[in-house]
CSV table of C-alpha atoms in Angstrom, one decimal:
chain,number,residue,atom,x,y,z
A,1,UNK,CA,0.0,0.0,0.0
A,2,UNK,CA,3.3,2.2,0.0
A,3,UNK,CA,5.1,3.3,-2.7
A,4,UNK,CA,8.2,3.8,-3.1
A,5,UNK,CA,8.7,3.9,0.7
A,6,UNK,CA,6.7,6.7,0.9
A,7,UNK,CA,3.3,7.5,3.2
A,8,UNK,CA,1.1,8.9,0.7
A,9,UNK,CA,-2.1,9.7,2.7
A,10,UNK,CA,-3.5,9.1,6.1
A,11,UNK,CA,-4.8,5.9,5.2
A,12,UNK,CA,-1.4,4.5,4.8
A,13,UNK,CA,-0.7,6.0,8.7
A,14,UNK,CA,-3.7,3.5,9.5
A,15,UNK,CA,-2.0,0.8,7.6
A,16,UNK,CA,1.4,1.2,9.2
A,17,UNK,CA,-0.1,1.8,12.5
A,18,UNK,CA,-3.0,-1.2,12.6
A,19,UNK,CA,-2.6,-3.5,9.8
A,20,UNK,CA,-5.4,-3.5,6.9
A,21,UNK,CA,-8.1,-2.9,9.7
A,22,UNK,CA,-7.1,0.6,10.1
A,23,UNK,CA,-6.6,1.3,6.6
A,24,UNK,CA,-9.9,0.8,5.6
A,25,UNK,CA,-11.5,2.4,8.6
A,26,UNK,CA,-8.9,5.9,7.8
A,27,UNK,CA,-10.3,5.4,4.3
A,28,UNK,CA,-14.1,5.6,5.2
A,29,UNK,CA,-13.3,8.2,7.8
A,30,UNK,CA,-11.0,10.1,5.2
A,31,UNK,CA,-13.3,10.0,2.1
A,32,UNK,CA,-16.5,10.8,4.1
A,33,UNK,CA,-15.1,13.9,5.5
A,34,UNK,CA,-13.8,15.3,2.2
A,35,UNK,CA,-17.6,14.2,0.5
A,36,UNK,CA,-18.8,16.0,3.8
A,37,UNK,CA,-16.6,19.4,3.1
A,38,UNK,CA,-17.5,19.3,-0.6
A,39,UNK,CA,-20.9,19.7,0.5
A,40,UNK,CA,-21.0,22.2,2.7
A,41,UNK,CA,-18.9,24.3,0.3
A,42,UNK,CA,-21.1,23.6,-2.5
A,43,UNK,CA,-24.1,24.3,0.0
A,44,UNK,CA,-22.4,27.5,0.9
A,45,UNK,CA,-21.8,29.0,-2.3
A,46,UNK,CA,-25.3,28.3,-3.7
A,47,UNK,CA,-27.4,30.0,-0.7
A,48,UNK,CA,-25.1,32.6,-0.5
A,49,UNK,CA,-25.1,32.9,-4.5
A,50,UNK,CA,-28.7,33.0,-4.6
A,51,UNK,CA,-28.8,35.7,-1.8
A,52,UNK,CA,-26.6,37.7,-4.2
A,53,UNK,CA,-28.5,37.5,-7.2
A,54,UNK,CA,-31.6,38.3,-5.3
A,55,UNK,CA,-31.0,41.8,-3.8
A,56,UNK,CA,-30.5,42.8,-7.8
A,57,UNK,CA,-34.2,40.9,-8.5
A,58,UNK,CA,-32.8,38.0,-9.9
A,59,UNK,CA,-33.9,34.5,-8.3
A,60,UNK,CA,-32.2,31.6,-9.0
A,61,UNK,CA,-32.9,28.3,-7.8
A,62,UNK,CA,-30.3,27.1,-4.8
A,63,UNK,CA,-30.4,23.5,-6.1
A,64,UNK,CA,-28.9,24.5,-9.5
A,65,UNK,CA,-27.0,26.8,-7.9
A,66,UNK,CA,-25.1,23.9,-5.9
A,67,UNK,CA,-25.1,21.9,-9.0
A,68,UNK,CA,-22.9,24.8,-10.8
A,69,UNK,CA,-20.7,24.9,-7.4
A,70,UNK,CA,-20.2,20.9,-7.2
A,71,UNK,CA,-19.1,21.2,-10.9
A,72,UNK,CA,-16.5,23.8,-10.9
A,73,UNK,CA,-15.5,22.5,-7.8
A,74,UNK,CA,-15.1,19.3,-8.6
A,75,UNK,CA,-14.1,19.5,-12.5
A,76,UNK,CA,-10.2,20.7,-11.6
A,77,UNK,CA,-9.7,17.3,-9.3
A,78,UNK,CA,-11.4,15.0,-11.9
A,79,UNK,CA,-9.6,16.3,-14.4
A,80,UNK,CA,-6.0,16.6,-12.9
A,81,UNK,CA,-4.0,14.1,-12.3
A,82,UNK,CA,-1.6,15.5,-9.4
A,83,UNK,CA,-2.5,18.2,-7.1
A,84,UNK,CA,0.1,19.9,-8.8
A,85,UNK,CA,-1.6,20.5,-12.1
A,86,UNK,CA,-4.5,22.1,-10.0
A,87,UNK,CA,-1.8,24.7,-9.0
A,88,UNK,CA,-4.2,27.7,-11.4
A,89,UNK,CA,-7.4,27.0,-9.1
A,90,UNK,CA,-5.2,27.3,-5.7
A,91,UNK,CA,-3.8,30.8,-7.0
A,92,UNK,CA,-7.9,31.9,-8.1
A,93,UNK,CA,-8.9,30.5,-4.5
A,94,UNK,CA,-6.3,32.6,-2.4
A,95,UNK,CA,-6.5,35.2,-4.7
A,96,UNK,CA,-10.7,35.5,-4.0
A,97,UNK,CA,-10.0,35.0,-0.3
A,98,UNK,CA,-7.7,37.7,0.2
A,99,UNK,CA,-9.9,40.2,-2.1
A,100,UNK,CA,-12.6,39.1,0.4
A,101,UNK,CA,-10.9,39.8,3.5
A,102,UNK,CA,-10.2,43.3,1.8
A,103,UNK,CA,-13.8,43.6,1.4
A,104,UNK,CA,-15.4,43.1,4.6
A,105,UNK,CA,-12.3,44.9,6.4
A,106,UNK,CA,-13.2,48.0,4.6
A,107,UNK,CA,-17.2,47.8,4.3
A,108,UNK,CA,-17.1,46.8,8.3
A,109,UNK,CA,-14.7,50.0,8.9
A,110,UNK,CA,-17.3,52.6,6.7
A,111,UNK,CA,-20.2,51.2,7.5
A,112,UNK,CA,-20.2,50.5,11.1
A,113,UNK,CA,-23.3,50.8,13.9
A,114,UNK,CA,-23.1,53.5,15.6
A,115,UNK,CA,-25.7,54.4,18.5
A,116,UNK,CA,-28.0,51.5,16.9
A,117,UNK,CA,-27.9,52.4,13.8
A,118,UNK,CA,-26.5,52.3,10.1
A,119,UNK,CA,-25.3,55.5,7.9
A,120,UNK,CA,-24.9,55.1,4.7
A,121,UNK,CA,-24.5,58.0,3.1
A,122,UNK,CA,-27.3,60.7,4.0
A,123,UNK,CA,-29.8,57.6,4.9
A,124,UNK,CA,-29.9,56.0,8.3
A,125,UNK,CA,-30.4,52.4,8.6
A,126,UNK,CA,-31.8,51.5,12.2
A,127,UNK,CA,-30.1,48.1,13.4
A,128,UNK,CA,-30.3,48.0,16.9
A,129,UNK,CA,-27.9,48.7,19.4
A,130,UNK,CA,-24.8,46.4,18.9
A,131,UNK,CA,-23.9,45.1,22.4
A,132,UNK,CA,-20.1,43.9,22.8
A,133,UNK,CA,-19.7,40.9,24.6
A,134,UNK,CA,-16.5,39.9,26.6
A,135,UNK,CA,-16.9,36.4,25.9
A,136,UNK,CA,-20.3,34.7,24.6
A,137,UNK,CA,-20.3,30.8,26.4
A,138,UNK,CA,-23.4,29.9,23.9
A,139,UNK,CA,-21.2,30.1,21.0
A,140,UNK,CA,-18.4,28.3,21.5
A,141,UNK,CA,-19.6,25.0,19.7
A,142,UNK,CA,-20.1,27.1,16.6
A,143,UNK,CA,-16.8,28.6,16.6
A,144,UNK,CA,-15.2,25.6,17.2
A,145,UNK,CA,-17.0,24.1,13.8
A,146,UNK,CA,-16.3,27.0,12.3
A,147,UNK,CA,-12.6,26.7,13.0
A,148,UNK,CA,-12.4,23.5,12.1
A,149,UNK,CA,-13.8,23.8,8.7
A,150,UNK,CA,-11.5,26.2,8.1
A,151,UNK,CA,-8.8,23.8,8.4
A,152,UNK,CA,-10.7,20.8,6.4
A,153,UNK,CA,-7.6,21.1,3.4
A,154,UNK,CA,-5.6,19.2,6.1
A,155,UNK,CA,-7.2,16.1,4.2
A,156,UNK,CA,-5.6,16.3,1.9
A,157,UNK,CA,-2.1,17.6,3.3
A,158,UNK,CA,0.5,13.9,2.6
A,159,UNK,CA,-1.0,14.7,-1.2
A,160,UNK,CA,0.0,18.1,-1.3
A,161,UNK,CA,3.5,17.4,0.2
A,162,UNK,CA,3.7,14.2,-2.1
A,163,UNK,CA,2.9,17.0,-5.1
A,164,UNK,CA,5.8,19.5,-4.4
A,165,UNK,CA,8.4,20.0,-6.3
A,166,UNK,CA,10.5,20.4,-3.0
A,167,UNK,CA,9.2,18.3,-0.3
A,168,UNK,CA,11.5,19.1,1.7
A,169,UNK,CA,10.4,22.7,2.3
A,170,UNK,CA,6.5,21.0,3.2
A,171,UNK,CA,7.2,21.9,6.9
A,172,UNK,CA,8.0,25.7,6.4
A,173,UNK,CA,5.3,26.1,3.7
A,174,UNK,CA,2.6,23.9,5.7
A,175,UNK,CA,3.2,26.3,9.1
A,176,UNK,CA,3.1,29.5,6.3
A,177,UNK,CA,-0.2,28.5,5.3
A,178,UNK,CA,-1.9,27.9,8.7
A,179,UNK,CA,-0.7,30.9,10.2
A,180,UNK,CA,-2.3,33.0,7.0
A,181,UNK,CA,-5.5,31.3,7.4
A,182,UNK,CA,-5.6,32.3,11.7
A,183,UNK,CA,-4.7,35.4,10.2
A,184,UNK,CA,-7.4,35.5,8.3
A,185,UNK,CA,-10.0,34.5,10.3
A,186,UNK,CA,-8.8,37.0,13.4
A,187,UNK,CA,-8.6,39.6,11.2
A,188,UNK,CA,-12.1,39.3,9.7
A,189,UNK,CA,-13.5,38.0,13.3
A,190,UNK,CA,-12.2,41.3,15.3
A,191,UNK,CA,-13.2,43.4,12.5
A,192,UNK,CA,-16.4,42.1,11.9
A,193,UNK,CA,-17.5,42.0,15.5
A,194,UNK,CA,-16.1,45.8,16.2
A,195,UNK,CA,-18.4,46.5,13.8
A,196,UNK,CA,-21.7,44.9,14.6
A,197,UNK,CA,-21.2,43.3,17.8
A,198,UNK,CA,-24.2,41.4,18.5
A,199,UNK,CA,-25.4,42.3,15.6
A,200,UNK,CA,-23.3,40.3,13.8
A,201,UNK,CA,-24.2,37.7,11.0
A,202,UNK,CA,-23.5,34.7,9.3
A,203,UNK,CA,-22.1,35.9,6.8
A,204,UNK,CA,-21.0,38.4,8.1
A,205,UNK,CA,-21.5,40.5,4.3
A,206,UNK,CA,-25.6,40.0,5.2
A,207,UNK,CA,-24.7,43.0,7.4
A,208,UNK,CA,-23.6,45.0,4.5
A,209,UNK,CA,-25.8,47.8,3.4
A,210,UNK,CA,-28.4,46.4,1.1
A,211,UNK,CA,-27.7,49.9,-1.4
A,212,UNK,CA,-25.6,52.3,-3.1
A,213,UNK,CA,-24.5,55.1,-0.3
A,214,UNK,CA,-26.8,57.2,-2.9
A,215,UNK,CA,-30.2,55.2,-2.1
């Protein structure tokens, strides 16, 4: 189940550490949690697609919606044969990422609540008062998922090192990569909630202003 010597996924860690019984149990485990994180992604993008395409009066269903985001999520992997030849989607994933960090950091920092409410240009858009929270017990569970499915690519992580053309630099680029995605994720967080406080929510962009600042 190893070739050349080399581990080349976690069900070969099964295999080396419990025989054949592990292997195939790390294979269930492994391939229902990257069918799982396909799903929620493709579930993701179509609600939040349709949302989009609503506030301009166009509806769209969400179930073709998430049959578009299964497809172009999924046609790169079925096509390519290494990770490496997916290398073109990576760069158009990190590059929409960052633009949307950009995004929310500077919508949350113009159009913050202030004394319960919105203002967006010479309109005021009543919100409620956003209350800030030292710590909020009740939503720690969601946090924690949240967290974690940012960090669902580790799937696929003995593939990606397996796919360099350096494996030897894996360790320095694998620590690079989950220190930008904390970074991420505090950034948007501590923006996001100095924004809207308890006001906040999921996404965080449904707290955008609905208009142009000229409405």
């Amino acid at each position: 189940m190893r070739r050349g010597g080399r581990i080349s996924g976690f069900h070969d860690i099964g295999y080396e550490a419990f025989g054949r019984v592990g292997y195939y149990i790390i294979t269930v485990f492994n391939m229902l949690n990257i069918i799982g994180s396909i799903g929620i992604y493709a579930i993701l993008s179509a609600n939040n697609t349709a949302d989009l395409f609503a506030q301009v009066g166009i509806h769209v269903n969400p179930r073709l919606l998430m049959i578009v985001s299964t497809t172009i999520m999924c046609a790169p992997t079925l096509i390519a044969k290494t990770l490496a030849e997916t290398l073109v989607v990576s760069i158009i994933g990190t590059t929409t990422s960052v633009i949307v960090t950009l995004v929310v950091i500077v919508m949350a920092c113009l159009y913050p609540i202030k004394d319960g409410a919105m203002y967006v240009g010479s309109a005021v858009v009543n919100t409620g008062a956003a209350v800030h929270y030292g710590a909020i017990p009740a939503g720690f569970a969601v946090s924690l998922s949240s967290v974690s499915f940012a960090y669902i690519g580790t799937t696929i992580v003995p593939h990606v090192e397996g796919g360099m053309r350096h494996p030897e630099k894996f360790t320095k680029v694998f620590g690079a990569a989950l220190a930008v995605i904390a970074s991420v994720y505090v950034v948007m967080a501590t923006t996001g909630y100095w924004a809207y406080g308890s006001q906040t929510l999921s996404p965080i962009t449904l707290n955008f202003p609905k208009h142009g600042t000229g409405d």
